[in-house]
PDB file of C-alpha atoms in Angstrom:
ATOM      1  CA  UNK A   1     161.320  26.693 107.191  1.00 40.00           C
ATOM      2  CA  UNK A   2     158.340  26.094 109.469  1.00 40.00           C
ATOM      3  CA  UNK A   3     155.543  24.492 107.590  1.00 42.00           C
ATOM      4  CA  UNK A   4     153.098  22.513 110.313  1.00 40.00           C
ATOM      5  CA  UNK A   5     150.637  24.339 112.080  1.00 41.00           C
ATOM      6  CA  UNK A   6     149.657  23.338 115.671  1.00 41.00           C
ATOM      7  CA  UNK A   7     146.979  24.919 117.856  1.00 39.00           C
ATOM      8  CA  UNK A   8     147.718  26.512 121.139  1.00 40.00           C
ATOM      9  CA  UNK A   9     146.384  24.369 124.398  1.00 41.00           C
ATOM     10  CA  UNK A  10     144.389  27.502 125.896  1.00 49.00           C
ATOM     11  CA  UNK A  11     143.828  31.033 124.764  1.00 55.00           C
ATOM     12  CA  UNK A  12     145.246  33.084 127.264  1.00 60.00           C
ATOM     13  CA  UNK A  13     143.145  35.573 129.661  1.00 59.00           C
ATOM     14  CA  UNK A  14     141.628  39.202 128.124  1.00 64.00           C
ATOM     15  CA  UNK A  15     142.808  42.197 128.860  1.00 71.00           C
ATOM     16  CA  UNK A  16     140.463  43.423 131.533  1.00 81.00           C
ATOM     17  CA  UNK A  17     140.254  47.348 130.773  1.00 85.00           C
ATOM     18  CA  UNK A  18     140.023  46.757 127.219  1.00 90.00           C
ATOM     19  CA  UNK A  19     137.744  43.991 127.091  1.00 89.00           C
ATOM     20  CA  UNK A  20     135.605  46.043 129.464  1.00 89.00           C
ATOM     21  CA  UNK A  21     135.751  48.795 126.909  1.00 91.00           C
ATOM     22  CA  UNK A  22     135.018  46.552 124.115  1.00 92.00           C
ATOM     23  CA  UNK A  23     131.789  45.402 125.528  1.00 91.00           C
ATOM     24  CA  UNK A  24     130.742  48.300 126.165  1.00 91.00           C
ATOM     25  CA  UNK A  25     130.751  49.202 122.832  1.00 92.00           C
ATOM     26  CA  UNK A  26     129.100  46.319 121.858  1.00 91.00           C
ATOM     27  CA  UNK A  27     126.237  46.251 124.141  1.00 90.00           C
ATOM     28  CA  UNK A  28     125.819  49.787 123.236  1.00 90.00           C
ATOM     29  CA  UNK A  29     125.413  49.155 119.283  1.00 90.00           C
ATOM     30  CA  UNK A  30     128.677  50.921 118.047  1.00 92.00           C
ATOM     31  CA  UNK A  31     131.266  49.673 115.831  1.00 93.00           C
ATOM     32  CA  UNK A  32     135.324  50.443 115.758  1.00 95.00           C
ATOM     33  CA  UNK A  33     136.976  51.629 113.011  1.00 94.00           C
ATOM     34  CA  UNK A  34     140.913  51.439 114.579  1.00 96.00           C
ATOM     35  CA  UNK A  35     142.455  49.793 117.593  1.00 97.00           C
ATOM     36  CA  UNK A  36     145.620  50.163 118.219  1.00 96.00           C
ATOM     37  CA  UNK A  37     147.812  49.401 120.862  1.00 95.00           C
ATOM     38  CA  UNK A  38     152.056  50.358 121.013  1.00 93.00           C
ATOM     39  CA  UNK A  39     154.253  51.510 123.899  1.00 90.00           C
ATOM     40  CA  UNK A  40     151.377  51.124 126.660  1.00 88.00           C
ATOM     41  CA  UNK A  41     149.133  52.428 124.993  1.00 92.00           C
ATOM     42  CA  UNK A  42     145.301  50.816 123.631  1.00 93.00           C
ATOM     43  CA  UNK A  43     143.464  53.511 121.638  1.00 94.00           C
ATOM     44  CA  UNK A  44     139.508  52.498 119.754  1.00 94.00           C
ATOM     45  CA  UNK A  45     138.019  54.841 117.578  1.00 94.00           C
ATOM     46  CA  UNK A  46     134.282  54.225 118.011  1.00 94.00           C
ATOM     47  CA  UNK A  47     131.316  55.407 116.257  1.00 92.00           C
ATOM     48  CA  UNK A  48     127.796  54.679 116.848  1.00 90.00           C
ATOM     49  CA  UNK A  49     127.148  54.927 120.664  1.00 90.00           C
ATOM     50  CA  UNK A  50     127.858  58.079 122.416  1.00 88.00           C
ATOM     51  CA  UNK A  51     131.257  58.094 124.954  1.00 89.00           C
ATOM     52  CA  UNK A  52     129.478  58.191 128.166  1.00 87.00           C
ATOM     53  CA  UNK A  53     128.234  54.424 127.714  1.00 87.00           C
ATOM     54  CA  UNK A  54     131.770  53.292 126.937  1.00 88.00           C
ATOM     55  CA  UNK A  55     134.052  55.266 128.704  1.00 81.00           C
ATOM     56  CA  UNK A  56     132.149  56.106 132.188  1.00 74.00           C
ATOM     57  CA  UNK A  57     133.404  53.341 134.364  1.00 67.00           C
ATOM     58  CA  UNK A  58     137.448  53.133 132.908  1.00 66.00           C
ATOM     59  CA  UNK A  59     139.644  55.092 133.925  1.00 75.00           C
ATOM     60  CA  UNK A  60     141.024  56.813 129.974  1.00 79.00           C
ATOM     61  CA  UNK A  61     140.916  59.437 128.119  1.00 85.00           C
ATOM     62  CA  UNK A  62     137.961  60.216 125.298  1.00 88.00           C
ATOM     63  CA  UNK A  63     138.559  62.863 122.165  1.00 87.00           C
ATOM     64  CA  UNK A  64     135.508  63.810 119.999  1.00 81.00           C
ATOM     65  CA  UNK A  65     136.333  63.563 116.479  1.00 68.00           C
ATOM     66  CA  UNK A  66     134.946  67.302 115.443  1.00 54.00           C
ATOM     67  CA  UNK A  67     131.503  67.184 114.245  1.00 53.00           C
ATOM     68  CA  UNK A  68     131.355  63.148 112.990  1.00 59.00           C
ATOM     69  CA  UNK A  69     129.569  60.920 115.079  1.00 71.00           C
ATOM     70  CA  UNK A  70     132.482  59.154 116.496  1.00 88.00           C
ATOM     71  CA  UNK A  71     135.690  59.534 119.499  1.00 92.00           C
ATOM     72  CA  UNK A  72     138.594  57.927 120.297  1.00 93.00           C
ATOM     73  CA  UNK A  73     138.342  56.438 124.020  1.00 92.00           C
ATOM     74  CA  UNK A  74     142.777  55.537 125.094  1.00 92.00           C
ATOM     75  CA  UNK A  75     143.386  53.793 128.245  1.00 90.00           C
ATOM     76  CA  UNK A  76     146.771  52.241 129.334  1.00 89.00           C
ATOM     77  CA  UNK A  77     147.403  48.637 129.036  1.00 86.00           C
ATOM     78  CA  UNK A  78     151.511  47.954 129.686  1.00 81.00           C
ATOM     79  CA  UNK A  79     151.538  44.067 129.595  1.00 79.00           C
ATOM     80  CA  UNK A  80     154.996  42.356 131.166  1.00 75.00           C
ATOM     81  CA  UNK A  81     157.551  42.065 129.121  1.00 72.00           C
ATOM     82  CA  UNK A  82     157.458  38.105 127.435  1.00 73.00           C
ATOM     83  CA  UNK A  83     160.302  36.031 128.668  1.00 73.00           C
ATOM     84  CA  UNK A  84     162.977  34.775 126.359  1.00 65.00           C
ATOM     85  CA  UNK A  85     162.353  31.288 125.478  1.00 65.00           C
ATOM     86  CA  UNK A  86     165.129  29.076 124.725  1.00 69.00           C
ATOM     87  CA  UNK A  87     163.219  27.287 121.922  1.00 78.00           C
ATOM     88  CA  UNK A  88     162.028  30.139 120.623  1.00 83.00           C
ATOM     89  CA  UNK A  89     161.820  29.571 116.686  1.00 87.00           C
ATOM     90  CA  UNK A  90     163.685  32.091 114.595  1.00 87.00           C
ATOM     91  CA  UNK A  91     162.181  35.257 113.111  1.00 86.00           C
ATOM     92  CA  UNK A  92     162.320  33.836 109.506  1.00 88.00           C
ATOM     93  CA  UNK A  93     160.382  30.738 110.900  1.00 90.00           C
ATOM     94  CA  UNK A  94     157.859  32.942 112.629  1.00 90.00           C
ATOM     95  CA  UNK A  95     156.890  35.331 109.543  1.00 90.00           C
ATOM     96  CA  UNK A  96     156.530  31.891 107.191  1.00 91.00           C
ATOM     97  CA  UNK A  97     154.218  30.424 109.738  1.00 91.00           C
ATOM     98  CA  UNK A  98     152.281  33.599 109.992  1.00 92.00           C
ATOM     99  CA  UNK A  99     151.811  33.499 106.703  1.00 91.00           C
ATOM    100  CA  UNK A 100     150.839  30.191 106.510  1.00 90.00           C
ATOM    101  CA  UNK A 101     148.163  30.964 109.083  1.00 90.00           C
ATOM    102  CA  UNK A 102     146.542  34.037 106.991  1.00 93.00           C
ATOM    103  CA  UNK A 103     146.412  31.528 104.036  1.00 90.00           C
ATOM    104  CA  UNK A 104     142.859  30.742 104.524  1.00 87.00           C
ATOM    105  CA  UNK A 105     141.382  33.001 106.081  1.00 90.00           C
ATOM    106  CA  UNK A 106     141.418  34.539 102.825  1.00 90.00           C
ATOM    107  CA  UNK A 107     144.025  37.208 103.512  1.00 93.00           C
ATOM    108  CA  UNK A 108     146.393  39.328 101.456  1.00 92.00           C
ATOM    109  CA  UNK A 109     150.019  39.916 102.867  1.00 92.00           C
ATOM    110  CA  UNK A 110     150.922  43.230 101.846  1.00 92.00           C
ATOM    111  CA  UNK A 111     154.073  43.131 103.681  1.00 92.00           C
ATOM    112  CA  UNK A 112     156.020  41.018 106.406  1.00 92.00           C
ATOM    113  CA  UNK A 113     159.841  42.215 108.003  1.00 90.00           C
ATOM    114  CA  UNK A 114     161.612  39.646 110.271  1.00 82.00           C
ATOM    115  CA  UNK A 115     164.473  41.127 112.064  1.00 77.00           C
ATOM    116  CA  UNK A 116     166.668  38.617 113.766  1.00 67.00           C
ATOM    117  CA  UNK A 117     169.138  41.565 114.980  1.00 69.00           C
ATOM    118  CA  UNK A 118     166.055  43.296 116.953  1.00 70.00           C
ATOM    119  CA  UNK A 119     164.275  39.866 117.312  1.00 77.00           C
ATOM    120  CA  UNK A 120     160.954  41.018 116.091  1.00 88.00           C
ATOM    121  CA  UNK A 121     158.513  40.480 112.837  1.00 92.00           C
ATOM    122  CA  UNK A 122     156.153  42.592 111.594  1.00 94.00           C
ATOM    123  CA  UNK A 123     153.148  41.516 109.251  1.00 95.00           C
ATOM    124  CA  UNK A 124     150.703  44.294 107.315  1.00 96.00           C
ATOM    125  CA  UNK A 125     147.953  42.162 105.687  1.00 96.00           C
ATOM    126  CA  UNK A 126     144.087  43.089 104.564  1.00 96.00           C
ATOM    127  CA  UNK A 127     141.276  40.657 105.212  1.00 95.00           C
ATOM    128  CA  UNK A 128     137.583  41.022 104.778  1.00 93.00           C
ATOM    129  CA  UNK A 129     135.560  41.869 107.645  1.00 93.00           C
ATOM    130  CA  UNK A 130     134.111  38.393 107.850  1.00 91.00           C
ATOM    131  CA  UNK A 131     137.165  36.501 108.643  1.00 93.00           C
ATOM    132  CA  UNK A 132     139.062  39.399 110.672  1.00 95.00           C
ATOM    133  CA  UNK A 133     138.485  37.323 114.182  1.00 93.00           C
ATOM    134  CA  UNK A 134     139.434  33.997 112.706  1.00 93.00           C
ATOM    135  CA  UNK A 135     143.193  35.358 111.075  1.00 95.00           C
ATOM    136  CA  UNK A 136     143.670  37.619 114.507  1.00 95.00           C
ATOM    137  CA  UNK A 137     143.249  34.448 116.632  1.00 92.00           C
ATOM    138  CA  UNK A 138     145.199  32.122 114.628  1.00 92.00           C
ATOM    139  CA  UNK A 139     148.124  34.706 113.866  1.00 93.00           C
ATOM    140  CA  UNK A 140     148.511  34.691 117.262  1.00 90.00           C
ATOM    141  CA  UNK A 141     148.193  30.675 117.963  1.00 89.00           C
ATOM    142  CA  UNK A 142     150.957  30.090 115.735  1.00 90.00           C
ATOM    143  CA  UNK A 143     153.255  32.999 117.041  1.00 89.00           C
ATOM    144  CA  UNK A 144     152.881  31.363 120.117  1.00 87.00           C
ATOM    145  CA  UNK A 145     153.673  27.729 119.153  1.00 87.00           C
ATOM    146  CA  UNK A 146     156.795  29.655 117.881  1.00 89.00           C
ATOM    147  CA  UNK A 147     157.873  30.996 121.199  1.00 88.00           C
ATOM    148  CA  UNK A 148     156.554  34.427 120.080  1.00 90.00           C
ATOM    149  CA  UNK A 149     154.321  37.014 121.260  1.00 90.00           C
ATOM    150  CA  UNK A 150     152.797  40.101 120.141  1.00 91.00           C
ATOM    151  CA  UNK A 151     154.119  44.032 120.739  1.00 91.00           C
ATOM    152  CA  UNK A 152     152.059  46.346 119.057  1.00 94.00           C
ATOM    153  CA  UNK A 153     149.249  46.172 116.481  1.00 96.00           C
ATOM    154  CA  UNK A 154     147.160  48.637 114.761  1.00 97.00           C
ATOM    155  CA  UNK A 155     143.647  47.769 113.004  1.00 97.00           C
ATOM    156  CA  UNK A 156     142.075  50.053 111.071  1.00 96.00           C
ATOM    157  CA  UNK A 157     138.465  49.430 109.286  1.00 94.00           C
ATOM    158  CA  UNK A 158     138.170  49.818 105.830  1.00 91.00           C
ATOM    159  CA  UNK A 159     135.050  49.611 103.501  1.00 87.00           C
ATOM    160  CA  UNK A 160     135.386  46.056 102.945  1.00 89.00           C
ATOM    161  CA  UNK A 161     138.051  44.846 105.147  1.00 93.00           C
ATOM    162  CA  UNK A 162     140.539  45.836 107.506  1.00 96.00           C
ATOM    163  CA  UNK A 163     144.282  47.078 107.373  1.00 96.00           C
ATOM    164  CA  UNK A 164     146.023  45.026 109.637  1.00 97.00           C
ATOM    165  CA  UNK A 165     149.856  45.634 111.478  1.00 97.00           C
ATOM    166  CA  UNK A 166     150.499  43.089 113.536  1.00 96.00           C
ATOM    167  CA  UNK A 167     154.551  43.215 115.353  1.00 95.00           C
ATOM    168  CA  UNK A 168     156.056  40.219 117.484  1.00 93.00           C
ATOM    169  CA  UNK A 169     158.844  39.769 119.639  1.00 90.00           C
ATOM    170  CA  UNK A 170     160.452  36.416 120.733  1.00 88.00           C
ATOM    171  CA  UNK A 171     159.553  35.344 124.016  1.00 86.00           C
ATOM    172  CA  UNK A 172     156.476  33.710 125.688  1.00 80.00           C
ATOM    173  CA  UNK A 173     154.803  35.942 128.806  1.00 76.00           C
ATOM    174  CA  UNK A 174     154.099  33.726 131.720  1.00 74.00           C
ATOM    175  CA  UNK A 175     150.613  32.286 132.217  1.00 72.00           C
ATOM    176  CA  UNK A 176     147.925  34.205 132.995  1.00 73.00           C
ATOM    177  CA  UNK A 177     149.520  37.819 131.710  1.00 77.00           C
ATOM    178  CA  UNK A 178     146.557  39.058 129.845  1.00 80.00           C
ATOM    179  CA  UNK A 179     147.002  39.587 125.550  1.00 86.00           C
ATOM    180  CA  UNK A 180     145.487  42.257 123.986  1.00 91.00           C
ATOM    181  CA  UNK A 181     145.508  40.645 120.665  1.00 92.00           C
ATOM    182  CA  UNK A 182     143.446  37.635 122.048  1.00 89.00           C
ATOM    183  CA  UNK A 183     140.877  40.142 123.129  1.00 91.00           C
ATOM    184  CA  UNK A 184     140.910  41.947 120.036  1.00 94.00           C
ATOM    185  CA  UNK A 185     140.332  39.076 117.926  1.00 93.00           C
ATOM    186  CA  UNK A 186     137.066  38.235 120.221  1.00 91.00           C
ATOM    187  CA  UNK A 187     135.852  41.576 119.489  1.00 93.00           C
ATOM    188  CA  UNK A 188     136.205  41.360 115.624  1.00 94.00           C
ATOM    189  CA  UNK A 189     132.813  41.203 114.337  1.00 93.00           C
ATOM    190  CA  UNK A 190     132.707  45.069 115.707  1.00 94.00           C
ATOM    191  CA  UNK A 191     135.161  46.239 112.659  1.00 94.00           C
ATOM    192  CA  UNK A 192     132.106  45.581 110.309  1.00 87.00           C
ATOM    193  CA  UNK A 193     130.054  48.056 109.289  1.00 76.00           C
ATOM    194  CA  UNK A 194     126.604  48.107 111.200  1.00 58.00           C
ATOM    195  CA  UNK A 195     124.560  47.153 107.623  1.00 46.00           C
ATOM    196  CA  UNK A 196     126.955  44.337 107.120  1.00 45.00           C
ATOM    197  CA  UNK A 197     127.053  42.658 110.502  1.00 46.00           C
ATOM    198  CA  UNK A 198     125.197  39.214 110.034  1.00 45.00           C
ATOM    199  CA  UNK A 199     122.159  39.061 112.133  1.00 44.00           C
ATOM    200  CA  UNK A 200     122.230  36.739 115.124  1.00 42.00           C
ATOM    201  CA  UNK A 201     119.540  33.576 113.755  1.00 39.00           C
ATOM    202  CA  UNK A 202     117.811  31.975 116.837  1.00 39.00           C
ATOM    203  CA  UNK A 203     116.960  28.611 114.692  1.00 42.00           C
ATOM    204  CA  UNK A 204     113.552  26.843 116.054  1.00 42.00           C
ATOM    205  CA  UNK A 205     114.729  23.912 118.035  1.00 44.00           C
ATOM    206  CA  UNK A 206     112.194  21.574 115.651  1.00 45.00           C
ATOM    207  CA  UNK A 207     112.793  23.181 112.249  1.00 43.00           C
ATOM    208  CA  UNK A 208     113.969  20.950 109.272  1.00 46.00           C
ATOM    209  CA  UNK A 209     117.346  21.947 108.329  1.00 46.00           C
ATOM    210  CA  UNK A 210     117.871  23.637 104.950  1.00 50.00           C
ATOM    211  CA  UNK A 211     120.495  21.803 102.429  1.00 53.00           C
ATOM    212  CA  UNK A 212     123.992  23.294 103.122  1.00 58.00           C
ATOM    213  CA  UNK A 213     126.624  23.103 100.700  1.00 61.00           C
ATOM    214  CA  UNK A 214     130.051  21.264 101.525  1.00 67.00           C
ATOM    215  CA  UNK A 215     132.321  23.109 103.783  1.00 71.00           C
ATOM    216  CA  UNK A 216     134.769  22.733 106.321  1.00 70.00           C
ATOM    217  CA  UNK A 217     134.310  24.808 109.713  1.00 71.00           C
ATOM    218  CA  UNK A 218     137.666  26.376 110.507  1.00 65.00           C
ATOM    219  CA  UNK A 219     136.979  28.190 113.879  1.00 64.00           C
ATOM    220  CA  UNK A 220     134.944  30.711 115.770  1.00 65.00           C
ATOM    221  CA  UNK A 221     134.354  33.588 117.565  1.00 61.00           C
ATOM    222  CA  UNK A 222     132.284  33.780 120.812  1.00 59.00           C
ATOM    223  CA  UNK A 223     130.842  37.534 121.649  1.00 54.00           C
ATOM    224  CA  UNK A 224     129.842  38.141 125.774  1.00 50.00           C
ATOM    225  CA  UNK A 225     126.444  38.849 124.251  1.00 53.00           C
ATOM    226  CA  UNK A 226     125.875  35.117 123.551  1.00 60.00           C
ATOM    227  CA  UNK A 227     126.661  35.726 119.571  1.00 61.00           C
ATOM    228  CA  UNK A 228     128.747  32.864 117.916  1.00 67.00           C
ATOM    229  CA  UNK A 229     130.424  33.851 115.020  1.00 64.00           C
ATOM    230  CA  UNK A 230     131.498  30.393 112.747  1.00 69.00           C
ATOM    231  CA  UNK A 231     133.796  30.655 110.283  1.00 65.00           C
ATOM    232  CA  UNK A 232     134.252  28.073 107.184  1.00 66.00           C
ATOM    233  CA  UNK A 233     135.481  27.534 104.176  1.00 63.00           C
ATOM    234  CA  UNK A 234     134.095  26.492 101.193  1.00 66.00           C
ATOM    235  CA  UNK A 235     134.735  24.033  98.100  1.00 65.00           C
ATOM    236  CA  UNK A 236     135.597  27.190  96.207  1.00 61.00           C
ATOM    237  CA  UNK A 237     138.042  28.524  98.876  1.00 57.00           C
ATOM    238  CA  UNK A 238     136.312  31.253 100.247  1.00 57.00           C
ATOM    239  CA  UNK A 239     135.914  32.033 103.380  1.00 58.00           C
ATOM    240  CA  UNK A 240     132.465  32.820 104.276  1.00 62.00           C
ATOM    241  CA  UNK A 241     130.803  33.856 108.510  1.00 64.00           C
ATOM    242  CA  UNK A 242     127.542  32.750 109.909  1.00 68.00           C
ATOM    243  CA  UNK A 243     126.509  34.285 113.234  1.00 64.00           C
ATOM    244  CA  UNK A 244     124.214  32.265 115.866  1.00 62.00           C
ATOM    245  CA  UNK A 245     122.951  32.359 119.360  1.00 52.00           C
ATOM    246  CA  UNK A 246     125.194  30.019 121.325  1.00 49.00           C
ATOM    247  CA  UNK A 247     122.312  29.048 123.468  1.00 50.00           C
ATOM    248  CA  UNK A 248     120.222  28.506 120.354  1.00 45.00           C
TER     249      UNK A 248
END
């Protein structure tokens, strides 16, 4: 059973398209409330900006949800398959250190399948909005220590959280092949509702800091838009985001 958790050397390169896409929705104020992405296939449901400002330079296809202020913008992203890794761990190994990884991020497993026959894994968990980015990235770091890679995931936004599938195969793709997931997780913060986003502070460079209680800072998310999202955990346990201006 696989207990120790390293960290990957480099996170590897964004999906152009997508990440394109994903900008686009944040520079235009919207949020998501699903991504998914299976068989070649990346589909965001988007509400709060209108299709024109994400979709008009990609090359996909945009459906209006009816009369709610929302669409669905899908656009194809096939990545190569991953190549089969002789040290790959196996898939019992892989779902343990997943759920190792989720551990404090504050996450509840709802389900995990590891099928050494079909050499894949599948994990359904639920995590609060604030620490979506933080379990993304570091479900994939440790599926890649393993030798593993991702296949398909679907996201989908909840009131408080988000509903989370995330399938691996064994196999690491060659460097430089773009991941979705990677992207994904940059993108997080745009899963939370618009009134619950943290606001980006722009702290005065001469200010005197305020008392902060003890904590531990357990990674971070870095938007194109210059926000910093930090992520730590507290004496209690919880998980808790602060948002910043990494220029600030």
């Amino acid at each position: 059973m696989m207990k120790s958790r390293k960290t990957a050397a480099l996170p590897p390169a964004q999906d152009e398209t997508v990440a394109a896409l994903l900008a686009a929705v944040a520079r235009n104020g919207g949020t998501l409330t699903a991504a998914v992405w299976q068989d070649g296939t990346c589909s965001l449901a988007v509400t709060g900006c209108r299709p024109q400002a994400v979709a008009s330079g990609e090359r996909c296809a945009v459906s209006l949800s009816g009369g709610e202020d929302g669409f669905e913008v899908a656009v194809r992203a096939v990545v190569p398959p991953a190549d089969m890794a002789e040290n790959a761990a196996a898939a019992a190994d892989v779902l343990f250190a997943v759920r190792d990884a989720l551990a404090p991020c504050g996450a509840s497993v709802l389900r995990g399948e590891a099928d050494g026959e079909a050499g894949a894994v599948t994990v359904r968990w639920y995590v609060g909005h604030d620490a979506l980015g933080l379990a993304l990235r570091l479900c994939a770091e440790q599926a890649g220590v393993c030798g593993w890679s991702e296949r398909a995931f679907a996201v989908r936004g909840r009131a408080d959280g988000c509903d989370v599938a995330l399938t691996f195969v064994a196999g690491r793709r060659s460097p430089g092949t773009p991941s979705l997931l990677w992207t994904l997780a940059r993108y997080a913060p745009l899963f939370a509702p618009a009134a619950l986003l943290p606001p980006a502070v722009v702290r005065p460079r001469h200010a005197a800091a305020a008392p902060q209680p003890a904590r531990d800072k357990i990674g971070e998310v870095r938007r194109l838009d210059g926000v910093r999202y930090a992520y730590y955990r507290l004496d209690s346990g919880r998980v808790v985001c602060e948002a910043d201006r990494a220029d600030g």
